[in-house]
PDB file of C-alpha atoms in Angstrom:
ATOM      1  CA  UNK A 227     -13.856 -41.818 -97.170  1.00 95.00           C
ATOM      2  CA  UNK A 228     -15.504 -44.986 -98.466  1.00 96.00           C
ATOM      3  CA  UNK A 229     -14.728 -47.983 -96.265  1.00 97.00           C
ATOM      4  CA  UNK A 230     -15.720 -51.403 -97.635  1.00 96.00           C
ATOM      5  CA  UNK A 231     -13.106 -53.596 -95.925  1.00 96.00           C
ATOM      6  CA  UNK A 232     -13.857 -57.279 -95.233  1.00 96.00           C
ATOM      7  CA  UNK A 233     -16.770 -57.969 -97.523  1.00 96.00           C
ATOM      8  CA  UNK A 234     -17.316 -60.354-100.429  1.00 96.00           C
ATOM      9  CA  UNK A 235     -17.213 -57.741-103.187  1.00 97.00           C
ATOM     10  CA  UNK A 236     -16.109 -59.267-106.493  1.00 96.00           C
ATOM     11  CA  UNK A 237     -16.694 -56.341-108.870  1.00 96.00           C
ATOM     12  CA  UNK A 238     -17.132 -52.587-108.774  1.00 96.00           C
ATOM     13  CA  UNK A 239     -19.577 -50.568-110.903  1.00 96.00           C
ATOM     14  CA  UNK A 240     -18.196 -48.239-113.552  1.00 95.00           C
ATOM     15  CA  UNK A 241     -20.158 -45.474-111.816  1.00 96.00           C
ATOM     16  CA  UNK A 242     -17.463 -45.540-109.118  1.00 96.00           C
ATOM     17  CA  UNK A 243     -15.703 -42.815-111.086  1.00 95.00           C
ATOM     18  CA  UNK A 244     -18.543 -40.405-110.335  1.00 96.00           C
ATOM     19  CA  UNK A 245     -17.432 -40.054-106.694  1.00 96.00           C
ATOM     20  CA  UNK A 246     -15.461 -36.961-107.605  1.00 93.00           C
ATOM     21  CA  UNK A 247     -14.824 -35.790-104.019  1.00 97.00           C
ATOM     22  CA  UNK A 248     -13.595 -39.144-102.690  1.00 98.00           C
ATOM     23  CA  UNK A 249     -10.211 -38.934-100.985  1.00 98.00           C
ATOM     24  CA  UNK A 250      -9.888 -42.359 -99.321  1.00 98.00           C
ATOM     25  CA  UNK A 251     -11.078 -45.659-100.798  1.00 98.00           C
ATOM     26  CA  UNK A 252     -10.740 -48.766 -98.620  1.00 98.00           C
ATOM     27  CA  UNK A 253     -11.506 -52.035-100.406  1.00 98.00           C
ATOM     28  CA  UNK A 254      -9.103 -54.412 -98.699  1.00 98.00           C
ATOM     29  CA  UNK A 255      -9.953 -58.043 -97.984  1.00 98.00           C
ATOM     30  CA  UNK A 256     -12.629 -58.555-100.609  1.00 98.00           C
ATOM     31  CA  UNK A 257     -12.750 -60.762-103.716  1.00 98.00           C
ATOM     32  CA  UNK A 258     -12.013 -58.222-106.410  1.00 98.00           C
ATOM     33  CA  UNK A 259     -10.533 -59.696-109.586  1.00 97.00           C
ATOM     34  CA  UNK A 260     -10.456 -56.471-111.613  1.00 97.00           C
ATOM     35  CA  UNK A 261     -10.951 -52.726-111.271  1.00 97.00           C
ATOM     36  CA  UNK A 262     -13.030 -50.542-113.622  1.00 97.00           C
ATOM     37  CA  UNK A 263     -11.107 -48.069-115.779  1.00 97.00           C
ATOM     38  CA  UNK A 264     -13.328 -45.358-114.299  1.00 97.00           C
ATOM     39  CA  UNK A 265     -11.277 -45.533-111.084  1.00 97.00           C
ATOM     40  CA  UNK A 266      -8.922 -43.122-112.839  1.00 97.00           C
ATOM     41  CA  UNK A 267     -11.668 -40.455-112.665  1.00 97.00           C
ATOM     42  CA  UNK A 268     -11.364 -40.168-108.860  1.00 98.00           C
ATOM     43  CA  UNK A 269      -9.243 -37.074-109.338  1.00 96.00           C
ATOM     44  CA  UNK A 270      -8.975 -36.146-105.624  1.00 98.00           C
ATOM     45  CA  UNK A 271      -8.149 -39.639-104.329  1.00 98.00           C
ATOM     46  CA  UNK A 272      -5.245 -39.677-101.865  1.00 98.00           C
ATOM     47  CA  UNK A 273      -5.357 -43.186-100.370  1.00 98.00           C
ATOM     48  CA  UNK A 274      -6.218 -46.452-102.119  1.00 98.00           C
ATOM     49  CA  UNK A 275      -6.378 -49.692-100.128  1.00 98.00           C
ATOM     50  CA  UNK A 276      -6.762 -52.845-102.215  1.00 98.00           C
ATOM     51  CA  UNK A 277      -4.804 -55.381-100.160  1.00 98.00           C
ATOM     52  CA  UNK A 278      -5.839 -59.024-100.000  1.00 98.00           C
ATOM     53  CA  UNK A 279      -8.026 -59.277-103.044  1.00 98.00           C
ATOM     54  CA  UNK A 280      -7.651 -61.370-106.215  1.00 98.00           C
ATOM     55  CA  UNK A 281      -6.295 -58.700-108.558  1.00 98.00           C
ATOM     56  CA  UNK A 282      -3.898 -59.909-111.248  1.00 96.00           C
ATOM     57  CA  UNK A 283      -3.493 -56.473-112.850  1.00 96.00           C
ATOM     58  CA  UNK A 284      -4.067 -52.790-112.192  1.00 97.00           C
ATOM     59  CA  UNK A 285      -5.643 -50.598-114.910  1.00 97.00           C
ATOM     60  CA  UNK A 286      -3.418 -47.951-116.488  1.00 97.00           C
ATOM     61  CA  UNK A 287      -6.033 -45.352-115.561  1.00 97.00           C
ATOM     62  CA  UNK A 288      -4.853 -45.586-111.926  1.00 97.00           C
ATOM     63  CA  UNK A 289      -1.754 -43.691-113.025  1.00 97.00           C
ATOM     64  CA  UNK A 290      -3.969 -40.650-113.690  1.00 97.00           C
ATOM     65  CA  UNK A 291      -4.630 -40.228-109.949  1.00 98.00           C
ATOM     66  CA  UNK A 292      -2.250 -37.329-109.509  1.00 97.00           C
ATOM     67  CA  UNK A 293      -3.139 -36.669-105.847  1.00 98.00           C
ATOM     68  CA  UNK A 294      -2.585 -40.266-104.778  1.00 98.00           C
ATOM     69  CA  UNK A 295      -0.241 -40.449-101.792  1.00 98.00           C
ATOM     70  CA  UNK A 296      -0.593 -44.021-100.547  1.00 98.00           C
ATOM     71  CA  UNK A 297      -1.380 -47.292-102.352  1.00 98.00           C
ATOM     72  CA  UNK A 298      -1.740 -50.672-100.636  1.00 98.00           C
ATOM     73  CA  UNK A 299      -1.796 -53.611-103.080  1.00 98.00           C
ATOM     74  CA  UNK A 300      -0.249 -56.365-100.966  1.00 98.00           C
ATOM     75  CA  UNK A 301      -1.647 -59.867-100.978  1.00 98.00           C
ATOM     76  CA  UNK A 302      -2.828 -59.850-104.603  1.00 98.00           C
ATOM     77  CA  UNK A 303      -1.585 -62.182-107.381  1.00 98.00           C
ATOM     78  CA  UNK A 304      -0.134 -59.241-109.318  1.00 98.00           C
ATOM     79  CA  UNK A 305       2.499 -60.155-111.903  1.00 96.00           C
ATOM     80  CA  UNK A 306       3.234 -56.583-112.965  1.00 96.00           C
ATOM     81  CA  UNK A 307       2.541 -52.939-112.211  1.00 98.00           C
ATOM     82  CA  UNK A 308       1.366 -50.354-114.776  1.00 97.00           C
ATOM     83  CA  UNK A 309       4.104 -49.098-117.085  1.00 97.00           C
ATOM     84  CA  UNK A 310       3.105 -45.489-116.352  1.00 97.00           C
ATOM     85  CA  UNK A 311       3.517 -45.886-112.564  1.00 98.00           C
ATOM     86  CA  UNK A 312       5.989 -43.011-112.538  1.00 97.00           C
ATOM     87  CA  UNK A 313       3.202 -40.550-113.334  1.00 97.00           C
ATOM     88  CA  UNK A 314       2.012 -40.756-109.707  1.00 98.00           C
ATOM     89  CA  UNK A 315       3.927 -37.631-108.762  1.00 97.00           C
ATOM     90  CA  UNK A 316       2.395 -37.315-105.267  1.00 98.00           C
ATOM     91  CA  UNK A 317       2.875 -40.963-104.258  1.00 98.00           C
ATOM     92  CA  UNK A 318       4.656 -41.339-100.909  1.00 98.00           C
ATOM     93  CA  UNK A 319       3.976 -44.957 -99.951  1.00 98.00           C
ATOM     94  CA  UNK A 320       3.646 -48.015-102.179  1.00 98.00           C
ATOM     95  CA  UNK A 321       2.915 -51.429-100.659  1.00 98.00           C
ATOM     96  CA  UNK A 322       3.013 -54.443-102.991  1.00 98.00           C
ATOM     97  CA  UNK A 323       4.202 -57.222-100.702  1.00 98.00           C
ATOM     98  CA  UNK A 324       3.211 -60.885-101.014  1.00 98.00           C
ATOM     99  CA  UNK A 325       2.341 -60.699-104.698  1.00 98.00           C
ATOM    100  CA  UNK A 326       3.842 -62.340-107.798  1.00 98.00           C
ATOM    101  CA  UNK A 327       5.856 -59.506-109.296  1.00 98.00           C
ATOM    102  CA  UNK A 328       8.701 -60.703-111.502  1.00 97.00           C
ATOM    103  CA  UNK A 329       9.734 -57.267-112.773  1.00 97.00           C
ATOM    104  CA  UNK A 330       9.166 -53.609-111.961  1.00 98.00           C
ATOM    105  CA  UNK A 331       8.368 -50.910-114.528  1.00 98.00           C
ATOM    106  CA  UNK A 332      11.305 -48.718-115.503  1.00 97.00           C
ATOM    107  CA  UNK A 333       9.191 -45.652-114.695  1.00 98.00           C
ATOM    108  CA  UNK A 334       9.305 -46.499-110.975  1.00 98.00           C
ATOM    109  CA  UNK A 335      12.449 -44.382-110.927  1.00 97.00           C
ATOM    110  CA  UNK A 336      10.362 -41.335-111.876  1.00 97.00           C
ATOM    111  CA  UNK A 337       8.423 -41.243-108.580  1.00 97.00           C
ATOM    112  CA  UNK A 338       9.634 -37.941-107.082  1.00 96.00           C
ATOM    113  CA  UNK A 339       7.915 -38.121-103.679  1.00 97.00           C
ATOM    114  CA  UNK A 340       8.168 -41.796-102.665  1.00 98.00           C
ATOM    115  CA  UNK A 341       9.441 -42.299 -99.126  1.00 98.00           C
ATOM    116  CA  UNK A 342       8.377 -45.863 -98.277  1.00 98.00           C
ATOM    117  CA  UNK A 343       8.475 -48.743-100.734  1.00 98.00           C
ATOM    118  CA  UNK A 344       7.450 -52.273 -99.734  1.00 98.00           C
ATOM    119  CA  UNK A 345       8.105 -55.017-102.302  1.00 98.00           C
ATOM    120  CA  UNK A 346       8.732 -57.991-100.011  1.00 98.00           C
ATOM    121  CA  UNK A 347       7.766 -61.569-100.870  1.00 98.00           C
ATOM    122  CA  UNK A 348       7.626 -61.320-104.639  1.00 98.00           C
ATOM    123  CA  UNK A 349       9.603 -63.037-107.412  1.00 98.00           C
ATOM    124  CA  UNK A 350      11.948 -60.218-108.381  1.00 98.00           C
ATOM    125  CA  UNK A 351      15.363 -61.252-109.679  1.00 98.00           C
ATOM    126  CA  UNK A 352      16.602 -57.772-110.646  1.00 97.00           C
ATOM    127  CA  UNK A 353      15.738 -54.094-110.264  1.00 98.00           C
ATOM    128  CA  UNK A 354      15.206 -51.560-113.072  1.00 97.00           C
ATOM    129  CA  UNK A 355      18.202 -49.511-114.181  1.00 94.00           C
ATOM    130  CA  UNK A 356      16.560 -46.304-112.937  1.00 95.00           C
ATOM    131  CA  UNK A 357      15.766 -47.658-109.472  1.00 97.00           C
ATOM    132  CA  UNK A 358      18.644 -45.671-108.001  1.00 97.00           C
ATOM    133  CA  UNK A 359      16.905 -42.427-109.016  1.00 97.00           C
ATOM    134  CA  UNK A 360      14.503 -42.802-106.060  1.00 98.00           C
ATOM    135  CA  UNK A 361      16.410 -40.214-104.047  1.00 95.00           C
ATOM    136  CA  UNK A 362      13.518 -39.540-101.633  1.00 98.00           C
ATOM    137  CA  UNK A 363      12.967 -43.119-100.444  1.00 98.00           C
ATOM    138  CA  UNK A 364      13.995 -43.694 -96.836  1.00 98.00           C
ATOM    139  CA  UNK A 365      12.511 -47.131 -96.146  1.00 98.00           C
ATOM    140  CA  UNK A 366      12.833 -49.983 -98.655  1.00 98.00           C
ATOM    141  CA  UNK A 367      11.815 -53.599 -98.181  1.00 98.00           C
ATOM    142  CA  UNK A 368      12.868 -56.138-100.820  1.00 98.00           C
ATOM    143  CA  UNK A 369      13.064 -59.124 -98.485  1.00 98.00           C
ATOM    144  CA  UNK A 370      12.091 -62.593 -99.655  1.00 98.00           C
ATOM    145  CA  UNK A 371      12.630 -62.137-103.381  1.00 98.00           C
ATOM    146  CA  UNK A 372      15.218 -63.779-105.655  1.00 98.00           C
ATOM    147  CA  UNK A 373      17.428 -60.764-106.383  1.00 98.00           C
ATOM    148  CA  UNK A 374      20.813 -61.880-107.736  1.00 98.00           C
ATOM    149  CA  UNK A 375      22.680 -58.604-108.028  1.00 97.00           C
ATOM    150  CA  UNK A 376      22.525 -54.895-107.231  1.00 98.00           C
ATOM    151  CA  UNK A 377      23.858 -52.433-109.779  1.00 96.00           C
ATOM    152  CA  UNK A 378      26.239 -49.644-108.738  1.00 97.00           C
ATOM    153  CA  UNK A 379      23.434 -47.147-109.399  1.00 97.00           C
ATOM    154  CA  UNK A 380      21.424 -48.683-106.532  1.00 98.00           C
ATOM    155  CA  UNK A 381      23.828 -46.937-104.175  1.00 98.00           C
ATOM    156  CA  UNK A 382      22.515 -43.545-105.313  1.00 98.00           C
ATOM    157  CA  UNK A 383      19.613 -43.917-102.845  1.00 98.00           C
ATOM    158  CA  UNK A 384      21.139 -41.147-100.788  1.00 94.00           C
ATOM    159  CA  UNK A 385      18.318 -40.743 -98.232  1.00 98.00           C
ATOM    160  CA  UNK A 386      17.760 -44.439 -97.548  1.00 98.00           C
ATOM    161  CA  UNK A 387      17.659 -45.141 -93.797  1.00 98.00           C
ATOM    162  CA  UNK A 388      16.187 -48.643 -93.586  1.00 98.00           C
ATOM    163  CA  UNK A 389      17.000 -51.363 -96.117  1.00 98.00           C
ATOM    164  CA  UNK A 390      15.703 -54.935 -95.933  1.00 98.00           C
ATOM    165  CA  UNK A 391      17.309 -57.314 -98.450  1.00 98.00           C
ATOM    166  CA  UNK A 392      17.211 -60.494 -96.386  1.00 98.00           C
ATOM    167  CA  UNK A 393      16.269 -63.801 -97.993  1.00 98.00           C
ATOM    168  CA  UNK A 394      17.415 -63.054-101.530  1.00 98.00           C
ATOM    169  CA  UNK A 395      20.084 -64.646-103.748  1.00 98.00           C
ATOM    170  CA  UNK A 396      22.793 -61.978-103.515  1.00 98.00           C
ATOM    171  CA  UNK A 397      26.333 -63.285-103.946  1.00 97.00           C
ATOM    172  CA  UNK A 398      28.042 -59.903-103.878  1.00 97.00           C
ATOM    173  CA  UNK A 399      27.406 -56.248-103.174  1.00 98.00           C
ATOM    174  CA  UNK A 400      28.455 -53.225-105.241  1.00 98.00           C
ATOM    175  CA  UNK A 401      31.905 -51.947-104.291  1.00 98.00           C
ATOM    176  CA  UNK A 402      30.338 -48.507-103.723  1.00 98.00           C
ATOM    177  CA  UNK A 403      27.764 -49.819-101.234  1.00 98.00           C
ATOM    178  CA  UNK A 404      29.179 -47.378 -98.702  1.00 98.00           C
ATOM    179  CA  UNK A 405      27.627 -44.526-100.695  1.00 98.00           C
ATOM    180  CA  UNK A 406      24.357 -45.309 -98.870  1.00 98.00           C
ATOM    181  CA  UNK A 407      25.556 -42.974 -96.143  1.00 97.00           C
ATOM    182  CA  UNK A 408      22.130 -42.339 -94.564  1.00 98.00           C
ATOM    183  CA  UNK A 409      21.621 -46.014 -93.632  1.00 98.00           C
ATOM    184  CA  UNK A 410      20.677 -46.724 -90.025  1.00 98.00           C
ATOM    185  CA  UNK A 411      19.292 -50.258 -90.343  1.00 98.00           C
ATOM    186  CA  UNK A 412      20.513 -52.871 -92.824  1.00 98.00           C
ATOM    187  CA  UNK A 413      19.330 -56.464 -93.091  1.00 99.00           C
ATOM    188  CA  UNK A 414      21.252 -58.781 -95.441  1.00 98.00           C
ATOM    189  CA  UNK A 415      20.521 -62.027 -93.598  1.00 98.00           C
ATOM    190  CA  UNK A 416      20.121 -65.260 -95.552  1.00 98.00           C
ATOM    191  CA  UNK A 417      21.855 -64.471 -98.827  1.00 98.00           C
ATOM    192  CA  UNK A 418      24.994 -65.980-100.364  1.00 98.00           C
ATOM    193  CA  UNK A 419      27.473 -63.176 -99.688  1.00 98.00           C
ATOM    194  CA  UNK A 420      31.111 -64.223 -99.614  1.00 98.00           C
ATOM    195  CA  UNK A 421      32.590 -60.825 -98.776  1.00 97.00           C
ATOM    196  CA  UNK A 422      31.663 -57.341 -97.646  1.00 98.00           C
ATOM    197  CA  UNK A 423      33.029 -54.302 -99.516  1.00 98.00           C
ATOM    198  CA  UNK A 424      35.630 -52.163 -97.783  1.00 97.00           C
ATOM    199  CA  UNK A 425      33.356 -49.164 -98.401  1.00 98.00           C
ATOM    200  CA  UNK A 426      31.072 -50.418 -95.605  1.00 97.00           C
ATOM    201  CA  UNK A 427      33.174 -48.271 -93.297  1.00 97.00           C
ATOM    202  CA  UNK A 428      31.486 -45.188 -94.771  1.00 98.00           C
ATOM    203  CA  UNK A 429      28.129 -46.168 -93.211  1.00 98.00           C
ATOM    204  CA  UNK A 430      28.913 -44.095 -90.146  1.00 96.00           C
ATOM    205  CA  UNK A 431      25.277 -43.739 -89.023  1.00 98.00           C
ATOM    206  CA  UNK A 432      24.508 -47.456 -89.087  1.00 98.00           C
ATOM    207  CA  UNK A 433      22.846 -48.672 -85.864  1.00 98.00           C
ATOM    208  CA  UNK A 434      21.871 -52.235 -86.774  1.00 98.00           C
ATOM    209  CA  UNK A 435      23.642 -54.603 -89.179  1.00 98.00           C
ATOM    210  CA  UNK A 436      22.367 -58.099 -89.927  1.00 98.00           C
ATOM    211  CA  UNK A 437      24.651 -60.393 -91.953  1.00 98.00           C
ATOM    212  CA  UNK A 438      23.614 -63.769 -90.524  1.00 98.00           C
ATOM    213  CA  UNK A 439      23.188 -66.796 -92.771  1.00 98.00           C
ATOM    214  CA  UNK A 440      25.678 -65.887 -95.513  1.00 98.00           C
ATOM    215  CA  UNK A 441      28.985 -67.402 -96.707  1.00 98.00           C
ATOM    216  CA  UNK A 442      31.325 -64.913 -95.032  1.00 98.00           C
ATOM    217  CA  UNK A 443      34.726 -66.161 -93.873  1.00 97.00           C
ATOM    218  CA  UNK A 444      35.991 -62.718 -92.852  1.00 96.00           C
ATOM    219  CA  UNK A 445      34.983 -59.068 -92.511  1.00 97.00           C
ATOM    220  CA  UNK A 446      36.812 -55.963 -93.766  1.00 97.00           C
ATOM    221  CA  UNK A 447      38.903 -53.940 -91.305  1.00 97.00           C
ATOM    222  CA  UNK A 448      36.695 -50.952 -92.149  1.00 98.00           C
ATOM    223  CA  UNK A 449      33.915 -52.519 -90.036  1.00 97.00           C
ATOM    224  CA  UNK A 450      35.672 -50.835 -87.125  1.00 97.00           C
ATOM    225  CA  UNK A 451      34.619 -47.433 -88.489  1.00 98.00           C
ATOM    226  CA  UNK A 452      30.929 -48.096 -87.734  1.00 98.00           C
ATOM    227  CA  UNK A 453      31.173 -46.231 -84.449  1.00 97.00           C
ATOM    228  CA  UNK A 454      27.398 -45.772 -84.013  1.00 98.00           C
ATOM    229  CA  UNK A 455      26.651 -49.503 -84.424  1.00 98.00           C
ATOM    230  CA  UNK A 456      24.576 -51.004 -81.595  1.00 97.00           C
ATOM    231  CA  UNK A 457      23.632 -54.460 -82.930  1.00 98.00           C
ATOM    232  CA  UNK A 458      25.711 -56.771 -85.133  1.00 98.00           C
ATOM    233  CA  UNK A 459      24.426 -60.160 -86.281  1.00 98.00           C
ATOM    234  CA  UNK A 460      27.038 -62.508 -87.769  1.00 98.00           C
ATOM    235  CA  UNK A 461      25.662 -65.944 -86.858  1.00 97.00           C
ATOM    236  CA  UNK A 462      25.547 -68.853 -89.319  1.00 97.00           C
ATOM    237  CA  UNK A 463      28.555 -67.759 -91.354  1.00 98.00           C
ATOM    238  CA  UNK A 464      31.784 -69.778 -91.787  1.00 98.00           C
ATOM    239  CA  UNK A 465      33.747 -66.974 -90.084  1.00 97.00           C
ATOM    240  CA  UNK A 466      37.244 -68.072 -89.097  1.00 95.00           C
ATOM    241  CA  UNK A 467      38.419 -64.753 -87.741  1.00 95.00           C
ATOM    242  CA  UNK A 468      37.240 -61.246 -86.897  1.00 96.00           C
ATOM    243  CA  UNK A 469      39.128 -58.005 -87.612  1.00 96.00           C
ATOM    244  CA  UNK A 470      40.992 -56.381 -84.718  1.00 96.00           C
ATOM    245  CA  UNK A 471      39.229 -53.123 -85.577  1.00 96.00           C
ATOM    246  CA  UNK A 472      36.035 -54.598 -84.117  1.00 96.00           C
ATOM    247  CA  UNK A 473      37.272 -53.572 -80.678  1.00 94.00           C
ATOM    248  CA  UNK A 474      36.670 -49.915 -81.642  1.00 95.00           C
ATOM    249  CA  UNK A 475      32.884 -50.414 -81.730  1.00 95.00           C
ATOM    250  CA  UNK A 476      32.283 -49.139 -78.220  1.00 93.00           C
ATOM    251  CA  UNK A 477      28.609 -48.301 -78.878  1.00 96.00           C
ATOM    252  CA  UNK A 478      27.927 -51.973 -79.619  1.00 96.00           C
ATOM    253  CA  UNK A 479      25.356 -53.540 -77.290  1.00 95.00           C
ATOM    254  CA  UNK A 480      24.785 -56.933 -78.951  1.00 96.00           C
ATOM    255  CA  UNK A 481      27.076 -59.190 -80.979  1.00 96.00           C
ATOM    256  CA  UNK A 482      25.673 -62.473 -82.298  1.00 97.00           C
ATOM    257  CA  UNK A 483      28.173 -65.167 -83.298  1.00 96.00           C
ATOM    258  CA  UNK A 484      26.296 -68.458 -83.101  1.00 96.00           C
ATOM    259  CA  UNK A 485      27.374 -71.291 -85.415  1.00 96.00           C
ATOM    260  CA  UNK A 486      30.556 -69.946 -86.992  1.00 96.00           C
ATOM    261  CA  UNK A 487      34.023 -71.504 -87.384  1.00 95.00           C
ATOM    262  CA  UNK A 488      35.504 -69.446 -84.567  1.00 94.00           C
ATOM    263  CA  UNK A 489      37.159 -71.864 -82.154  1.00 91.00           C
ATOM    264  CA  UNK A 490      37.420 -69.267 -79.414  1.00 91.00           C
ATOM    265  CA  UNK A 491      36.194 -65.769 -78.722  1.00 91.00           C
ATOM    266  CA  UNK A 492      38.625 -63.437 -80.560  1.00 92.00           C
ATOM    267  CA  UNK A 493      40.723 -61.002 -78.535  1.00 93.00           C
ATOM    268  CA  UNK A 494      38.959 -58.004 -80.101  1.00 93.00           C
ATOM    269  CA  UNK A 495      35.653 -59.264 -78.706  1.00 94.00           C
ATOM    270  CA  UNK A 496      37.215 -59.971 -75.329  1.00 92.00           C
ATOM    271  CA  UNK A 497      38.394 -56.365 -75.152  1.00 91.00           C
ATOM    272  CA  UNK A 498      34.940 -55.128 -76.088  1.00 91.00           C
ATOM    273  CA  UNK A 499      33.396 -57.202 -73.311  1.00 88.00           C
ATOM    274  CA  UNK A 500      35.819 -55.770 -70.786  1.00 88.00           C
ATOM    275  CA  UNK A 501      35.342 -52.173 -71.904  1.00 86.00           C
ATOM    276  CA  UNK A 502      31.629 -52.003 -72.651  1.00 87.00           C
ATOM    277  CA  UNK A 503      29.734 -54.879 -71.057  1.00 85.00           C
ATOM    278  CA  UNK A 504      28.460 -55.908 -74.495  1.00 92.00           C
ATOM    279  CA  UNK A 505      26.125 -58.904 -74.764  1.00 92.00           C
ATOM    280  CA  UNK A 506      27.882 -61.548 -76.835  1.00 91.00           C
ATOM    281  CA  UNK A 507      25.809 -64.514 -78.014  1.00 92.00           C
ATOM    282  CA  UNK A 508      27.980 -67.249 -79.449  1.00 86.00           C
ATOM    283  CA  UNK A 509      28.555 -70.992 -79.594  1.00 77.00           C
ATOM    284  CA  UNK A 510      31.885 -72.795 -79.884  1.00 62.00           C
TER     285      UNK A 510
END
């Protein structure tokens, strides 16, 4: 391990590549503007921490680090990632939050081992066509981007358990969104969604659902099939009614309904309160 966190390092020597036995390289919170191509010679490297530097690009040679399991690049002014990113066959975690990414390389869909992918607070408007091929990812953060649409293929992320898409520009969801059957936590707060697909009822393992701050006027009846759901956030939507099927959600512990167009607490919620002691937060 080489730990050089919190210094004022602005450049690295090309001789860095001679550290052939190095497995962990920690260079976060420095002033690095570029990396030497020789970094690709660190053939045993497993962890690479480069967060909070001044990097605007990553050399292609980094994609030759075939033992790399974790990369932390957050807090850099990166506008793109290497085109050959998909060659990192051992990569399990990729952190590139709070950068300036506008696109992702198509090869990102070739990462066979990725389990956690953090891309929050960038400038992404769309995802690559092959993004849905990331069948091993179980935690995905895309919050605070400018994503306009998800393709149907996105719903092939069959092992995804936690999905954060809050604070984007989504106006609709794929009709097959319910194919994400492993989901346990879903955050869609602060988008522009006008409706929720009927297929949502297939998300039978969902524990937490956040839909606050959208343009929803109603919910599908299939919402009543989310029998494991514990927390449901619906505040700041122009909801005028709630489906009767909501009363079937007997595992529900919290229901948030502040600032909607509901003039009174619907009967389905009243029944839930009587049967379960659910906490209902709402304002008339």
